[in-house]
GROMACS .gro file of C-alpha atoms in nm:
model
  228
    1MET     CA    1  19.735   9.171  -8.612
    2VAL     CA    2  19.901   8.818  -8.632
    3ILE     CA    3  19.813   8.636  -8.993
    4GLY     CA    4  19.576   8.457  -8.866
    5ASP     CA    5  19.390   8.810  -8.864
    6LEU     CA    6  19.396   8.860  -9.276
    7LEU     CA    7  19.232   8.532  -9.348
    8ARG     CA    8  18.974   8.556  -9.030
    9ASP     CA    9  18.875   8.903  -9.138
   10THR     CA   10  18.814   8.826  -9.472
   11ALA     CA   11  18.545   8.551  -9.382
   12ALA     CA   12  18.384   8.807  -9.176
   13ARG     CA   13  18.233   9.034  -9.421
   14ALA     CA   14  18.277   8.854  -9.678
   15PRO     CA   15  18.209   8.449  -9.550
   16ASP     CA   16  18.019   8.342  -9.915
   17ARG     CA   17  18.300   8.478 -10.145
   18PRO     CA   18  18.540   8.247 -10.378
   19ALA     CA   19  18.813   8.261 -10.164
   20LEU     CA   20  19.050   7.929 -10.341
   21ILE     CA   21  18.995   7.796 -10.690
   22SER     CA   22  19.183   7.478 -10.813
   23GLY     CA   23  19.026   7.276 -11.120
   24ASP     CA   24  18.694   7.129 -10.957
   25GLN     CA   25  18.840   7.300 -10.613
   26HIS     CA   26  18.596   7.551 -10.511
   27PHE     CA   27  18.641   7.722 -10.122
   28SER     CA   28  18.444   7.979  -9.989
   29TYR     CA   29  18.620   8.258  -9.739
   30ALA     CA   30  18.418   8.086  -9.477
   31GLN     CA   31  18.538   7.728  -9.540
   32PHE     CA   32  18.874   7.850  -9.647
   33HIS     CA   33  18.874   7.971  -9.268
   34GLU     CA   34  18.693   7.679  -9.127
   35GLN     CA   35  18.988   7.438  -9.273
   36ALA     CA   36  19.200   7.598  -9.141
   37ASN     CA   37  19.066   7.646  -8.788
   38ARG     CA   38  19.068   7.237  -8.825
   39LEU     CA   39  19.415   7.207  -8.956
   40ALA     CA   40  19.531   7.433  -8.638
   41ASN     CA   41  19.318   7.304  -8.389
   42ALA     CA   42  19.466   6.917  -8.519
   43PHE     CA   43  19.788   7.028  -8.421
   44LEU     CA   44  19.742   7.181  -8.104
   45ASP     CA   45  19.641   6.872  -7.978
   46LEU     CA   46  19.975   6.760  -8.054
   47PRO     CA   47  20.221   6.729  -7.761
   48LEU     CA   48  20.457   6.999  -7.954
   49GLU     CA   49  20.630   7.265  -7.820
   50ARG     CA   50  20.617   7.632  -7.931
   51GLY     CA   51  20.797   7.729  -8.214
   52ALA     CA   52  20.830   7.352  -8.320
   53ARG     CA   53  20.866   7.314  -8.684
   54ILE     CA   54  20.597   7.187  -8.921
   55ALA     CA   55  20.702   7.148  -9.298
   56ILE     CA   56  20.538   7.160  -9.648
   57LEU     CA   57  20.645   6.997  -9.955
   58SER     CA   58  20.393   7.122 -10.235
   59THR     CA   59  20.324   7.217 -10.546
   60ASN     CA   60  20.051   7.509 -10.550
   61CYS     CA   61  19.671   7.361 -10.405
   62PRO     CA   62  19.406   7.495 -10.202
   63GLU     CA   63  19.530   7.255  -9.920
   64TYR     CA   64  19.881   7.474  -9.914
   65ALA     CA   65  19.689   7.764  -9.860
   66ILE     CA   66  19.514   7.608  -9.543
   67ALA     CA   67  19.791   7.421  -9.401
   68TYR     CA   68  19.983   7.857  -9.403
   69PHE     CA   69  19.639   7.967  -9.251
   70GLY     CA   70  19.578   7.714  -8.998
   71LEU     CA   71  19.959   7.688  -8.869
   72ALA     CA   72  20.002   8.061  -8.884
   73ARG     CA   73  19.737   8.020  -8.616
   74THR     CA   74  19.934   7.847  -8.370
   75PRO     CA   75  20.212   7.898  -8.182
   76PHE     CA   76  20.422   7.593  -8.499
   77VAL     CA   77  20.637   7.744  -8.760
   78SER     CA   78  20.548   7.653  -9.097
   79ALA     CA   79  20.878   7.576  -9.353
   80HIS     CA   80  20.870   7.568  -9.698
   81CYS     CA   81  21.056   7.374  -9.895
   82SER     CA   82  21.105   7.366 -10.225
   83THR     CA   83  20.976   7.107 -10.449
   84ARG     CA   84  21.292   7.149 -10.647
   85CYS     CA   85  21.479   6.997 -10.355
   86THR     CA   86  21.745   6.701 -10.449
   87PRO     CA   87  21.691   6.375 -10.199
   88SER     CA   88  21.970   6.500 -10.043
   89GLU     CA   89  21.906   6.805  -9.980
   90LEU     CA   90  21.564   6.797  -9.889
   91ALA     CA   91  21.687   6.488  -9.685
   92LEU     CA   92  21.917   6.806  -9.506
   93THR     CA   93  21.670   7.041  -9.504
   94LEU     CA   94  21.436   6.770  -9.289
   95ASN     CA   95  21.738   6.751  -9.071
   96ARG     CA   96  21.778   7.092  -9.006
   97LEU     CA   97  21.457   7.216  -8.926
   98GLY     CA   98  21.418   6.861  -8.671
   99THR     CA   99  21.073   6.843  -8.776
  100GLU     CA  100  20.890   6.529  -8.722
  101HIS     CA  101  20.584   6.643  -8.918
  102LEU     CA  102  20.571   6.721  -9.303
  103LEU     CA  103  20.268   6.773  -9.479
  104MET     CA  104  20.319   6.717  -9.867
  105GLU     CA  105  20.177   6.585 -10.193
  106SER     CA  106  20.164   6.256 -10.291
  107ARG     CA  107  20.394   6.269 -10.619
  108PHE     CA  108  20.668   6.412 -10.357
  109ALA     CA  109  20.564   5.997 -10.176
  110GLU     CA  110  20.906   5.811 -10.340
  111ILE     CA  111  21.137   6.098 -10.282
  112VAL     CA  112  21.095   6.148  -9.940
  113GLU     CA  113  21.019   5.727  -9.906
  114SER     CA  114  21.383   5.707 -10.034
  115ILE     CA  115  21.527   5.970  -9.765
  116ARG     CA  116  21.401   5.822  -9.460
  117PRO     CA  117  21.710   5.634  -9.354
  118ASN     CA  118  21.886   5.918  -9.331
  119LEU     CA  119  21.624   6.190  -9.145
  120GLU     CA  120  21.773   6.227  -8.812
  121ARG     CA  121  21.400   6.202  -8.651
  122PRO     CA  122  21.092   5.960  -8.816
  123VAL     CA  123  20.893   6.206  -8.979
  124ARG     CA  124  20.490   6.127  -9.019
  125CYS     CA  125  20.395   6.251  -9.378
  126ILE     CA  126  20.010   6.441  -9.397
  127PHE     CA  127  19.918   6.385  -9.721
  128PHE     CA  128  19.682   6.709  -9.910
  129ASP     CA  129  19.584   6.435 -10.151
  130ASP     CA  130  19.500   6.048 -10.184
  131PRO     CA  131  19.830   5.915 -10.011
  132GLY     CA  132  19.670   5.592 -10.127
  133PRO     CA  133  19.941   5.270  -9.990
  134THR     CA  134  20.165   5.432  -9.737
  135THR     CA  135  20.459   5.265  -9.587
  136ALA     CA  136  20.543   5.406  -9.265
  137ASP     CA  137  20.301   5.402  -8.939
  138GLY     CA  138  20.187   5.739  -8.904
  139ASP     CA  139  20.107   5.888  -9.252
  140THR     CA  140  19.776   5.981  -9.291
  141GLY     CA  141  19.586   6.230  -9.539
  142LEU     CA  142  19.512   6.565  -9.491
  143SER     CA  143  19.114   6.493  -9.457
  144ASP     CA  144  19.146   6.225  -9.200
  145PHE     CA  145  19.363   6.432  -9.005
  146ILE     CA  146  19.171   6.697  -8.930
  147ALA     CA  147  18.840   6.585  -9.000
  148ALA     CA  148  18.788   6.495  -8.581
  149TYR     CA  149  18.858   6.863  -8.504
  150PRO     CA  150  18.638   7.176  -8.458
  151SER     CA  151  18.631   7.486  -8.719
  152HIS     CA  152  18.639   7.772  -8.486
  153ALA     CA  153  18.964   7.951  -8.376
  154PRO     CA  154  19.191   7.819  -8.136
  155ASP     CA  155  19.273   8.026  -7.863
  156ILE     CA  156  19.567   8.072  -7.836
  157ASP     CA  157  19.846   8.395  -7.768
  158LEU     CA  158  20.031   8.477  -8.022
  159LYS     CA  159  20.215   8.798  -8.049
  160THR     CA  160  20.315   9.017  -8.378
  161THR     CA  161  20.629   8.932  -8.294
  162ASP     CA  162  20.628   8.554  -8.296
  163SER     CA  163  20.814   8.379  -8.580
  164PHE     CA  164  20.525   8.190  -8.754
  165ALA     CA  165  20.730   8.075  -9.072
  166ILE     CA  166  21.084   7.948  -9.268
  167THR     CA  167  21.151   8.005  -9.641
  168MET     CA  168  21.495   7.860  -9.753
  169THR     CA  169  21.710   8.061 -10.003
  170GLY     CA  170  22.047   8.090 -10.187
  171GLY     CA  171  22.043   7.711 -10.235
  172THR     CA  172  22.103   7.800 -10.613
  173THR     CA  173  22.504   7.810 -10.539
  174GLY     CA  174  22.502   7.624 -10.243
  175VAL     CA  175  22.301   7.469  -9.904
  176PRO     CA  176  21.955   7.628  -9.879
  177LYS     CA  177  21.994   7.885  -9.603
  178PHE     CA  178  21.650   7.880  -9.328
  179VAL     CA  179  21.454   8.301  -9.310
  180VAL     CA  180  21.246   8.382  -9.031
  181VAL     CA  181  20.965   8.557  -9.108
  182SER     CA  182  20.783   8.724  -8.767
  183HIS     CA  183  20.374   8.785  -8.823
  184LYS     CA  184  20.434   9.172  -8.791
  185SER     CA  185  20.704   9.147  -9.111
  186ARG     CA  186  20.473   8.962  -9.279
  187CYS     CA  187  20.151   9.133  -9.201
  188ALA     CA  188  20.297   9.476  -9.289
  189SER     CA  189  20.368   9.336  -9.639
  190ALA     CA  190  20.061   9.241  -9.713
  191VAL     CA  191  19.923   9.596  -9.617
  192ALA     CA  192  20.190   9.778  -9.818
  193ALA     CA  193  20.174   9.575 -10.142
  194MET     CA  194  19.808   9.559 -10.129
  195LYS     CA  195  19.876   9.945 -10.129
  196ASP     CA  196  20.156   9.980 -10.392
  197PHE     CA  197  19.987   9.727 -10.636
  198GLY     CA  198  19.594   9.895 -10.566
  199LEU     CA  199  19.437   9.518 -10.554
  200SER     CA  200  19.073   9.553 -10.436
  201GLU     CA  201  18.797   9.277 -10.330
  202THR     CA  202  18.721   9.309 -10.702
  203ASP     CA  203  19.051   9.141 -10.846
  204VAL     CA  204  19.109   8.790 -10.898
  205VAL     CA  205  19.507   8.706 -10.836
  206VAL     CA  206  19.634   8.371 -11.004
  207ALA     CA  207  19.905   8.225 -10.768
  208SER     CA  208  20.107   8.180 -11.055
  209THR     CA  209  20.444   8.166 -10.854
  210PRO     CA  210  20.560   7.873 -10.625
  211LEU     CA  211  20.430   7.903 -10.248
  212PHE     CA  212  20.711   7.832 -10.098
  213HIS     CA  213  20.860   8.096 -10.292
  214THR     CA  214  20.863   8.430 -10.075
  215ALA     CA  215  20.653   8.588 -10.422
  216GLY     CA  216  20.388   8.331 -10.377
  217LEU     CA  217  20.361   8.299 -10.025
  218PHE     CA  218  20.440   8.610  -9.837
  219VAL     CA  219  20.362   8.921 -10.101
  220TRP     CA  220  20.087   8.755 -10.286
  221LEU     CA  221  19.882   8.497 -10.096
  222GLY     CA  222  19.849   8.701  -9.764
  223THR     CA  223  19.788   9.040  -9.958
  224ALA     CA  224  19.488   8.864 -10.208
  225VAL     CA  225  19.365   8.749  -9.893
  226MET     CA  226  19.330   9.106  -9.719
  227ALA     CA  227  19.238   9.238  -9.985
  228GLY     CA  228  18.943   8.980 -10.060
   0.00000   0.00000   0.00000
């Protein structure tokens, strides 16, 4: 089992059940599944090598969950940046990742623009929401980025031991350190959490902790999707 299977299986058994709710935004599991596939297919169309890091800088929103499960269906690694980063910390993080793509909310556009001169590689910003006027060639909105791509799951050979995500830790007292996790480890933790917390498809989970943190992303999001 790999992370993308959690969403695939729930969408298959309960396609019309509400999956993501945020204000006026509502996604069923079928819609969630299809949007994640579109994002995966869009990234697979780029000239990226296996293991390429794709950074995410966002508060909690449905698009964050879509990006997480979409990238988990590719051989690329999602890297989850703290929204509390200072400009220098964010520049250091993006440079260490070696990323060329940043999925983000427009509320962080100003900080990203301020560090572009300090980035070792040009970074393309893909905005979860309306980007407004952008200042760099190639920046785009997520809806435009995925619009032309199919909603079926990509045919990619992924192993349970493959790396699929990076979170940052230890930044409270020093430079953030990168922690890489595999599909197998996070699927196992979702199974354990669902059992330990007694979650079922009748529960509703509130994403009250930031998705860039392990508790929100790995403990609760994956577990809730698995439970349906």
